[in-house]
Tab-separated table of C-alpha atoms and ligand atoms in Angstrom:
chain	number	residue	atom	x	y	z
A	1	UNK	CA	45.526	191.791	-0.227
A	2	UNK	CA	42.786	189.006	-0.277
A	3	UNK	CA	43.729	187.867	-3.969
A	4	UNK	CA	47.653	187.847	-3.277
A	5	UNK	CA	46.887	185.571	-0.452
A	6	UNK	CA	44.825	183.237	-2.502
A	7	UNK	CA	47.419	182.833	-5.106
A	8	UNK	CA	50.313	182.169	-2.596
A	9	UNK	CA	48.123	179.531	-0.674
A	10	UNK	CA	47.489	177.896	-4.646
A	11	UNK	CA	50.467	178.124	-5.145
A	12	UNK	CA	51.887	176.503	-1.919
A	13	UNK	CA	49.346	173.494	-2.926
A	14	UNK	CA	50.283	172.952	-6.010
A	15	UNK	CA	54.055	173.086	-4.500
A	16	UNK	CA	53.994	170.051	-2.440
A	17	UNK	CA	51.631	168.177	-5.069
A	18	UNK	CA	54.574	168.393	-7.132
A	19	UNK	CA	57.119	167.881	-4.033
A	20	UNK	CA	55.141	164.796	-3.412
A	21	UNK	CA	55.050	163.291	-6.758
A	22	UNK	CA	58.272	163.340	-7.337
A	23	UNK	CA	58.982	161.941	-4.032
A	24	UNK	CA	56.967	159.087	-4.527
A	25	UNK	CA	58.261	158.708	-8.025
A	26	UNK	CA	61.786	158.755	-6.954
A	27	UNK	CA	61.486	155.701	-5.094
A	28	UNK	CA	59.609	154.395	-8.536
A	29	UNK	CA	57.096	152.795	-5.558
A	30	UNK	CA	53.937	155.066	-7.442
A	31	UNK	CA	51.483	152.239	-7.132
A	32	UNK	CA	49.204	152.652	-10.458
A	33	UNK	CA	46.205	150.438	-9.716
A	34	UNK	CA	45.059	147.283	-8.100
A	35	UNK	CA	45.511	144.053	-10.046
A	36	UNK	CA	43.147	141.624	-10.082
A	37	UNK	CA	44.062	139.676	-7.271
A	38	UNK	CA	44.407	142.847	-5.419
A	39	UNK	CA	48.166	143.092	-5.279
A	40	UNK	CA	49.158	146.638	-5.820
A	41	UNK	CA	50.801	147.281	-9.525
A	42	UNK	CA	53.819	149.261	-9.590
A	43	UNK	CA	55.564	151.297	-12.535
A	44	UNK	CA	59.119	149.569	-11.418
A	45	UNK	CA	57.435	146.162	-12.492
A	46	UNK	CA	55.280	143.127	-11.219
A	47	UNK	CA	57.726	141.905	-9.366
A	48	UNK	CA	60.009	145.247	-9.402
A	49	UNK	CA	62.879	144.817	-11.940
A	50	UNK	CA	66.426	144.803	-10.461
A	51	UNK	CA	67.843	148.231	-11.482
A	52	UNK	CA	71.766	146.712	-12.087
A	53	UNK	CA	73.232	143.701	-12.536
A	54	UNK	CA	76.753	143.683	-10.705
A	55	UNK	CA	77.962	145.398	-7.806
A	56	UNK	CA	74.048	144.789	-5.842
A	57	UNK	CA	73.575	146.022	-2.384
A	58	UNK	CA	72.099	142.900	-0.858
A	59	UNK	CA	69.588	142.927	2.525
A	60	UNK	CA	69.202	139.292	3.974
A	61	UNK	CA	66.103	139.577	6.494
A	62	UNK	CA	66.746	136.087	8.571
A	63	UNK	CA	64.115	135.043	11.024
A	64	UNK	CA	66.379	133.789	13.827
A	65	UNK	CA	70.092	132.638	14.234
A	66	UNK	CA	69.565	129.692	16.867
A	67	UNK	CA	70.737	126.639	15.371
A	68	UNK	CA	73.414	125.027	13.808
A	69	UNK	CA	70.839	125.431	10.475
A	70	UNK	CA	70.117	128.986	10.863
A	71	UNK	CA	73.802	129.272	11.140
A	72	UNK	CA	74.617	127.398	7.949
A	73	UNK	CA	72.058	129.109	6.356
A	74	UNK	CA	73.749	132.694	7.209
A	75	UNK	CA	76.914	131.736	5.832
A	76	UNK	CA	75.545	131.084	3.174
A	77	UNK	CA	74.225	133.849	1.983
A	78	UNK	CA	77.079	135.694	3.291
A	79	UNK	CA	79.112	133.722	0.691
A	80	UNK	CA	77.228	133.717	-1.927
A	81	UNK	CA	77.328	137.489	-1.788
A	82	UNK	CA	80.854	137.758	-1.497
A	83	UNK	CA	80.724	135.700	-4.636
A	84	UNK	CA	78.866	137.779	-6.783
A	85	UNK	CA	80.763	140.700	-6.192
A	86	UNK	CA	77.556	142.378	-4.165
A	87	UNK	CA	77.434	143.812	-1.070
A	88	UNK	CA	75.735	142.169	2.249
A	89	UNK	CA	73.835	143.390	4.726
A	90	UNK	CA	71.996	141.313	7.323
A	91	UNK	CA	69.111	141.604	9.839
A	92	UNK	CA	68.052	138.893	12.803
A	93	UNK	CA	64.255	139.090	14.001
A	94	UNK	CA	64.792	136.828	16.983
A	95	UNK	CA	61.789	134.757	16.543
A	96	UNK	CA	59.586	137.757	16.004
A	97	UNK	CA	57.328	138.138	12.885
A	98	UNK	CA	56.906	141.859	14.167
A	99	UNK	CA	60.666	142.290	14.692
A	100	UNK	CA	61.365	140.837	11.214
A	101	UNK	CA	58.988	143.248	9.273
A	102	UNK	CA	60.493	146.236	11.176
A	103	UNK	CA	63.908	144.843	9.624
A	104	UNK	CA	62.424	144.475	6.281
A	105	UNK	CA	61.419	148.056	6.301
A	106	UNK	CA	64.844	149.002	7.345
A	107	UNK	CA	66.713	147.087	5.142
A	108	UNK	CA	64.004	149.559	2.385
A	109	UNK	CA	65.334	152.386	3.758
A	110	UNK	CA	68.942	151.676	3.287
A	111	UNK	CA	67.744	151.416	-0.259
A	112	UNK	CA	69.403	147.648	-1.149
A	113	UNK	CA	69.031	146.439	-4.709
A	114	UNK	CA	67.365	143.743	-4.049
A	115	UNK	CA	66.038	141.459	-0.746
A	116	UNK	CA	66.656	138.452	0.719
A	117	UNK	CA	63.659	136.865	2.844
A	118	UNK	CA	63.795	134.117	4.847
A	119	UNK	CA	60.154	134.863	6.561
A	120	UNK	CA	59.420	133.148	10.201
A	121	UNK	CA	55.791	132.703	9.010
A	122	UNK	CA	53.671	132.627	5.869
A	123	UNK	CA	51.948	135.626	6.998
A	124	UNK	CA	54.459	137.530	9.127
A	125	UNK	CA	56.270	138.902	6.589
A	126	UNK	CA	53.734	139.375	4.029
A	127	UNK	CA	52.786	143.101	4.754
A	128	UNK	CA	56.588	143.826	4.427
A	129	UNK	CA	56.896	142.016	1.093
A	130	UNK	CA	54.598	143.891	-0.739
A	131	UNK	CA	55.521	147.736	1.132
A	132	UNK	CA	59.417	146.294	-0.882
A	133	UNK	CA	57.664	145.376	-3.905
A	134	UNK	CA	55.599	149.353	-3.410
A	135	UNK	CA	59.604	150.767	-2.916
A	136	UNK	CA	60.557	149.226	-6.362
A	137	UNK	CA	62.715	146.034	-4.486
A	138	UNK	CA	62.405	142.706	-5.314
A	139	UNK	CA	62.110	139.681	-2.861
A	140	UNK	CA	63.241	136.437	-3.218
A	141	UNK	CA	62.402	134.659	-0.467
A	142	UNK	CA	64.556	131.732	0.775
A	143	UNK	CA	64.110	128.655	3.127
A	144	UNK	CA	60.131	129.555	3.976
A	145	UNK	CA	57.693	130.540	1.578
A	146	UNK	CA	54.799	132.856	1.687
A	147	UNK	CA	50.577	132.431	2.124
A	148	UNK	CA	50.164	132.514	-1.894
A	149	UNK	CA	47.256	134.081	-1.385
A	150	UNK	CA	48.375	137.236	0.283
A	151	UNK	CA	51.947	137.897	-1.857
A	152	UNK	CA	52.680	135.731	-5.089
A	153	UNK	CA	55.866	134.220	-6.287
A	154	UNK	CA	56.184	136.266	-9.912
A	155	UNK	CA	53.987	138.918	-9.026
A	156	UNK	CA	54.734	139.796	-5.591
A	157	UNK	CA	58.301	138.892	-5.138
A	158	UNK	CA	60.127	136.808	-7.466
A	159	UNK	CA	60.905	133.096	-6.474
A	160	UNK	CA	60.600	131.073	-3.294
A	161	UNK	CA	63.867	128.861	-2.893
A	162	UNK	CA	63.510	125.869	-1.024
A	163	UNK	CA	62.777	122.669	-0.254
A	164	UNK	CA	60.349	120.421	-0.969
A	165	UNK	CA	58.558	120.019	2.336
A	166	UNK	CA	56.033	117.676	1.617
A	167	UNK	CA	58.273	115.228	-0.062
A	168	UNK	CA	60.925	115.175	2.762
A	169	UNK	CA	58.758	114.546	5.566
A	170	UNK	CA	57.060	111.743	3.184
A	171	UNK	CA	60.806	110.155	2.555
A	172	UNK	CA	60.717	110.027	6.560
A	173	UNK	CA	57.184	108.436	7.233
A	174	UNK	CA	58.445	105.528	4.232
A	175	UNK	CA	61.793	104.472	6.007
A	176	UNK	CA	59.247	104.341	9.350
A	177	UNK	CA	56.471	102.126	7.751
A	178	UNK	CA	59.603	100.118	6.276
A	179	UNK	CA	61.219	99.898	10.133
A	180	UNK	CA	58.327	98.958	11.573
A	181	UNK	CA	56.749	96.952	9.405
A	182	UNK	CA	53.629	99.409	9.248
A	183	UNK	CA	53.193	99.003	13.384
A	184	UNK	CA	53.598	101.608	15.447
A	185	UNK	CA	52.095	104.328	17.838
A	186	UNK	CA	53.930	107.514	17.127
A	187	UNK	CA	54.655	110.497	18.642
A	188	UNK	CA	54.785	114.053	16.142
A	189	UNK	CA	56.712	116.577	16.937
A	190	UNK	CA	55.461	119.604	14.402
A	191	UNK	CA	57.727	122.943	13.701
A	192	UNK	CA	57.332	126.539	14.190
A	193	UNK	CA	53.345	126.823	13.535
A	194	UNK	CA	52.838	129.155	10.288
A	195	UNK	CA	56.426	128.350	9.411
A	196	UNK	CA	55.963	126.643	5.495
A	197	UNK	CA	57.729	123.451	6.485
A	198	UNK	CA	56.044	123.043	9.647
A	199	UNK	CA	52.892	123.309	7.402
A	200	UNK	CA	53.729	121.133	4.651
A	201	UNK	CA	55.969	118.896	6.623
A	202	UNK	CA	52.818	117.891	9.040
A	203	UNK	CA	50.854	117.428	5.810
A	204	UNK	CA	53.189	115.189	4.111
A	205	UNK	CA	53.795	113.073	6.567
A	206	UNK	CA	50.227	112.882	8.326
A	207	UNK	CA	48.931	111.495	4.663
A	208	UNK	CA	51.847	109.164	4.367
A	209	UNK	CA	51.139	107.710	7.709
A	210	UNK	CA	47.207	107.751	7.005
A	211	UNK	CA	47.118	105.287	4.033
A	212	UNK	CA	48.971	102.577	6.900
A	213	UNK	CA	46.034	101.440	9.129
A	214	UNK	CA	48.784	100.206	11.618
A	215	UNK	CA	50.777	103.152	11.760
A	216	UNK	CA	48.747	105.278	14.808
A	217	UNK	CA	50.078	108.889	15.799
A	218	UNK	CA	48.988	109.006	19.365
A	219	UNK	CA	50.175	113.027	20.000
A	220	UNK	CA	51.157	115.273	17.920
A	221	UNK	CA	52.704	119.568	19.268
A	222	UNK	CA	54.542	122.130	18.360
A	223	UNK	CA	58.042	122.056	19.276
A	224	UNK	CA	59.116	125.167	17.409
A	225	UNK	CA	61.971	123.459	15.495
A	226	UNK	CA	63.844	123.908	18.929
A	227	UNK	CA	65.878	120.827	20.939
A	228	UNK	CA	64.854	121.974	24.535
A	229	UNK	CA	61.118	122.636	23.844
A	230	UNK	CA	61.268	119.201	22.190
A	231	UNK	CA	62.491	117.607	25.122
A	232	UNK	CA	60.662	118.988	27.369
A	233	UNK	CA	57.168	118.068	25.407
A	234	UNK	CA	58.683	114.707	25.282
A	235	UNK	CA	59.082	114.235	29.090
A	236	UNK	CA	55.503	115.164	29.252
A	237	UNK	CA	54.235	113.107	26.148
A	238	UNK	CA	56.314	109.642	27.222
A	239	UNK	CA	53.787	110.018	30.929
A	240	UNK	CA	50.889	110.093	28.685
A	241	UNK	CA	52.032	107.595	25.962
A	242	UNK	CA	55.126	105.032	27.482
A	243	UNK	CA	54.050	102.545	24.870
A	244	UNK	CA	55.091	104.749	22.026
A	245	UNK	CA	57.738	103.452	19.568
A	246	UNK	CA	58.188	105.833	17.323
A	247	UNK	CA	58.855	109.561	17.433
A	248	UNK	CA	58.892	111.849	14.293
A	249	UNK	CA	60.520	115.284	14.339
A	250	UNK	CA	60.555	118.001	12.323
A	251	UNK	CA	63.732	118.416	12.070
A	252	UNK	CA	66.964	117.360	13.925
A	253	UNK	CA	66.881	119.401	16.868
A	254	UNK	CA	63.922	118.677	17.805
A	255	UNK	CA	64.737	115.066	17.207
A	256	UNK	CA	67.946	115.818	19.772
A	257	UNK	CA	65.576	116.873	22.738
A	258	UNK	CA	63.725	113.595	22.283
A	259	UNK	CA	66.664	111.379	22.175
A	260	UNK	CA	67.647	113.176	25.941
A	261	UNK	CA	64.159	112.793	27.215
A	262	UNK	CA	64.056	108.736	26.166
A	263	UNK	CA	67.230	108.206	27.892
A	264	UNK	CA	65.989	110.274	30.457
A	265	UNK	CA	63.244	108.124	30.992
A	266	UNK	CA	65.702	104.616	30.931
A	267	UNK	CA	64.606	104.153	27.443
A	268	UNK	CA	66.972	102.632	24.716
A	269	UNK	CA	66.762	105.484	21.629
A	270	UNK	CA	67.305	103.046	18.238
A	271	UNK	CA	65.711	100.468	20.200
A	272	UNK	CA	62.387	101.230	22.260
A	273	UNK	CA	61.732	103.715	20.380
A	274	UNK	CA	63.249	104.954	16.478
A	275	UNK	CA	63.448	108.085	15.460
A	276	UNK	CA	62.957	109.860	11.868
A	277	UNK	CA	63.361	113.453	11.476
A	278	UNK	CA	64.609	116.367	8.623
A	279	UNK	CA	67.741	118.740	8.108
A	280	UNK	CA	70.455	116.255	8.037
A	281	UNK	CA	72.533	118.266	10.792
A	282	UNK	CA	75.983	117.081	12.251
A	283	UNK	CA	74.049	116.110	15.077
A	284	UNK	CA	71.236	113.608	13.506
A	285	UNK	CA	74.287	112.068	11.333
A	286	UNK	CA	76.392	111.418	14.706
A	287	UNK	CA	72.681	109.254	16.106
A	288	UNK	CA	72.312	107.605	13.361
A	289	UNK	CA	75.834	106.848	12.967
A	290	UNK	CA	75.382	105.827	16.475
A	291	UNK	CA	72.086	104.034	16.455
A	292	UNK	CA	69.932	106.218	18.223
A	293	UNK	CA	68.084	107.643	14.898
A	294	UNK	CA	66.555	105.662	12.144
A	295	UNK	CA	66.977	108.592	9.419
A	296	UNK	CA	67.429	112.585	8.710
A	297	UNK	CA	66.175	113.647	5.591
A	298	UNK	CA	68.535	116.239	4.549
A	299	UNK	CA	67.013	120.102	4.235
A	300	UNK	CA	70.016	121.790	2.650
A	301	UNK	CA	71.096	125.435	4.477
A	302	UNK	CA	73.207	126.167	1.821
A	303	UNK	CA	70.928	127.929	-0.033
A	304	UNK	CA	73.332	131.010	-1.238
A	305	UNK	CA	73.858	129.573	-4.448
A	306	UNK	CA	70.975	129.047	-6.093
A	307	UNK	CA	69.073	132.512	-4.252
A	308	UNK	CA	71.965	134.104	-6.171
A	309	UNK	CA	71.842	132.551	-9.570
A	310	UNK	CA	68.454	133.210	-9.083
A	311	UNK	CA	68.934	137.197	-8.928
A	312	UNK	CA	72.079	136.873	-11.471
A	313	UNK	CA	68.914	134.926	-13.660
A	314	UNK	CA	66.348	137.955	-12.943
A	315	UNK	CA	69.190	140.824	-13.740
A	316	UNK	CA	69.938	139.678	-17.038
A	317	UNK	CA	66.017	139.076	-17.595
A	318	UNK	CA	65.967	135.609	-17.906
A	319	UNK	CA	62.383	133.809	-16.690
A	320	UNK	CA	62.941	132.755	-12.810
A	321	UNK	CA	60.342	129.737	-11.998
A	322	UNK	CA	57.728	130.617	-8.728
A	323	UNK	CA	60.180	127.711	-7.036
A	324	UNK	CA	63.763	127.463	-7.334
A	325	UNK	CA	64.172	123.674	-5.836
A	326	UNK	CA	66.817	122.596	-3.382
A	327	UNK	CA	67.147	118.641	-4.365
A	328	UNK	CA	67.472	116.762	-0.677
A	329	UNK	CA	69.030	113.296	0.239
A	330	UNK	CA	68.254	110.526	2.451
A	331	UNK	CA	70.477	109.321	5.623
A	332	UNK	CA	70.758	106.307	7.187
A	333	UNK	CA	73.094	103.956	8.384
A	334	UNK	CA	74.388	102.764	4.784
A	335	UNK	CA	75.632	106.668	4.428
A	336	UNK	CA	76.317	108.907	7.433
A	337	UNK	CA	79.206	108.293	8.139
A	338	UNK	CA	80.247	109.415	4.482
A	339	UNK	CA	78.426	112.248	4.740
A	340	UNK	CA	79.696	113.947	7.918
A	341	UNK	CA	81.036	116.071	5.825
A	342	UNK	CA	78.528	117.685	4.440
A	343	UNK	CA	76.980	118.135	8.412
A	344	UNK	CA	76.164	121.562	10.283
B	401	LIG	C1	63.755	124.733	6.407
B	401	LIG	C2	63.921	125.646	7.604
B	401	LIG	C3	63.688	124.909	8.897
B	401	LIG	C4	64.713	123.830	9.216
B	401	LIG	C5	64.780	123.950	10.691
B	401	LIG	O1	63.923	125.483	5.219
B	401	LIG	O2	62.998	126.722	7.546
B	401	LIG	O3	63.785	125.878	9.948
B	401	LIG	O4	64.334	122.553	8.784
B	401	LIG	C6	64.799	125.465	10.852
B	401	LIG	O5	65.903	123.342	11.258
B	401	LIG	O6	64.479	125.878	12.125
């Protein structure tokens, strides 16, 4: 009796050894060994390959749907799908990093083709990056980038496409010197903190600003890329600082809530105090069509086409570059009103 027993209970192991390797096979995710940066290696590729071409099941994982950007940005991924002949399906963290990884790991388990990332934070999303790259997905990650040193671009997931951060917010800081003749105490209001363009943004204009001994930022917070926390931090920062004369947002909500808190506080917006800021929104082209705001460097939304040139690009295994670059303009008052058009 004792030896049937042993060679049912072997044979019940080696069962589900097998069950489970073929599982984990299935998915292609078998993770082989660590590579030298300690990214896992998968069989499926380094980043995964795309398994078709046409006819892709697409996830877009967006961060948060709050803004006339976020908004822009939906549609146009939406579109771009619709383009390509793919299927769409979309998830909306709400702000949370935790929310958005949970949605990651959905969108994995409706088994898409391939992901769309547009990560709150350059950490948030990281974990659920890599568990896509382990289930044989690649990422391309749109709009925010990820901490290179956690997930690469070429390794990890495919291509960040996006702006350049530093370059816009150093466009912004150059038409303020320029106003101001290189004279002026300035109030900063900074993004979402861990967000990529709050990061690089704060850099690039910070070192601008630096090599200008006149040029003096007096306060600088986190407004969260969000028009009410912006005014609100701007009721507060005006009591502390009523001789400021400049205010730079991060982008054009932000700048919004500051415009309402100056007049708020019987200050002239265009003429006490100018304004620079980033996205290039319907709303920053109708201030500085109207006076209020100096300039809005554009950040382009409409970032569908070139996230989906970029998978058309990896399907037919051509070489996709770490950073697929959306080229941004300039506003001011020589060109927003021709440009409404091309507002959010
Ligand atoms: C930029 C994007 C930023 C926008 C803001 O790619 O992540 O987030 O500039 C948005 O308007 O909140």
């Amino acid at each position: 009796m004792k030896r049937n027993r042993f060679i049912y209970l072997n044979f019940t192991f080696m069962l589900s050894v097998l069950l489970g390797s073929v599982l984990l096979a299935g998915c292609g995710g078998s993770t082989t060994s660590t590579g030298s940066t300690g990214a896992s290696v998968t069989t499926c590729g380094n980043p995964p390959k795309l398994s078709k071409s046409t006819g892709l099941k697409i996830g877009f994982s967006q961060n948060i749907s709050n803004s006339p950007w976020r908004l822009a940005e939906n549609k146009s991924m939406e579109d771009g799908a619709k383009a390509a002949g793919d299927s769409f399906v979309m998830t909306d963290a709400g702000g949370q990093d935790a929310k958005q990884v949970s949605d990651i790991q959905s969108l994995i388990s409706q088994n898409v083709n391939a992901l769309i990332v547009a990560p709150l934070t350059q950490t948030g999303e990281v974990s659920a990056i890599l568990a896509a790259k382990k289930a044989c997905i690649p990422v391309f990650l749109v709009d925010r980038d990820a901490d290179h040193t956690l997930a690469k671009p070429g390794q990890d997931y495919v291509t960040f496409v996006g702006s350049d951060f530093v370059k816009q917010a150093q466009l912004v800081a150059d038409s303020i010197i320029k106003a101001t003749n290189g004279q002026a105490k300035i109030i900063e209001l900074e993004g979402t903190s861990g967000a990529t363009p709050a990061i690089l943004r704060k850099q690039g204009f910070d070192n601008e600003i630096k090599s200008h001994p006149g040029m003096q930022i007096v306060a600088s917070q986190d407004a969260n890329f969000d028009r009410d926390t912006a005014r609100q931090k701007m009721q507060t920062l005006l009591q502390a600082h009523p001789d400021v004369n400049v205010v730079y947002a991060a982008n054009d909500e932000e700048a919004q809530g500051a415009i309402a808190a100056l007049k708020a506080a019987g200050k002239v917006p265009g003429k006490d105090v100018l304004i620079g800021s980033i996205d290039g929104e319907t709303a920053g082209l109708q201030s500085i069509i109207a006076g209020q705001q100096l300039v809005s460097v554009t950040s382009n939304p409409r970032l569908g086409s070139l996230a989906y040139q970029a998978i058309a690009d990896y399907a037919s295994g051509k070489t996709v570059p770490a950073w697929v670059i959306m080229q941004d303009k300039v506003y001011t008052k020589d060109n927003a009103q021709a440009n409404l058009v091309n507002g959010f």
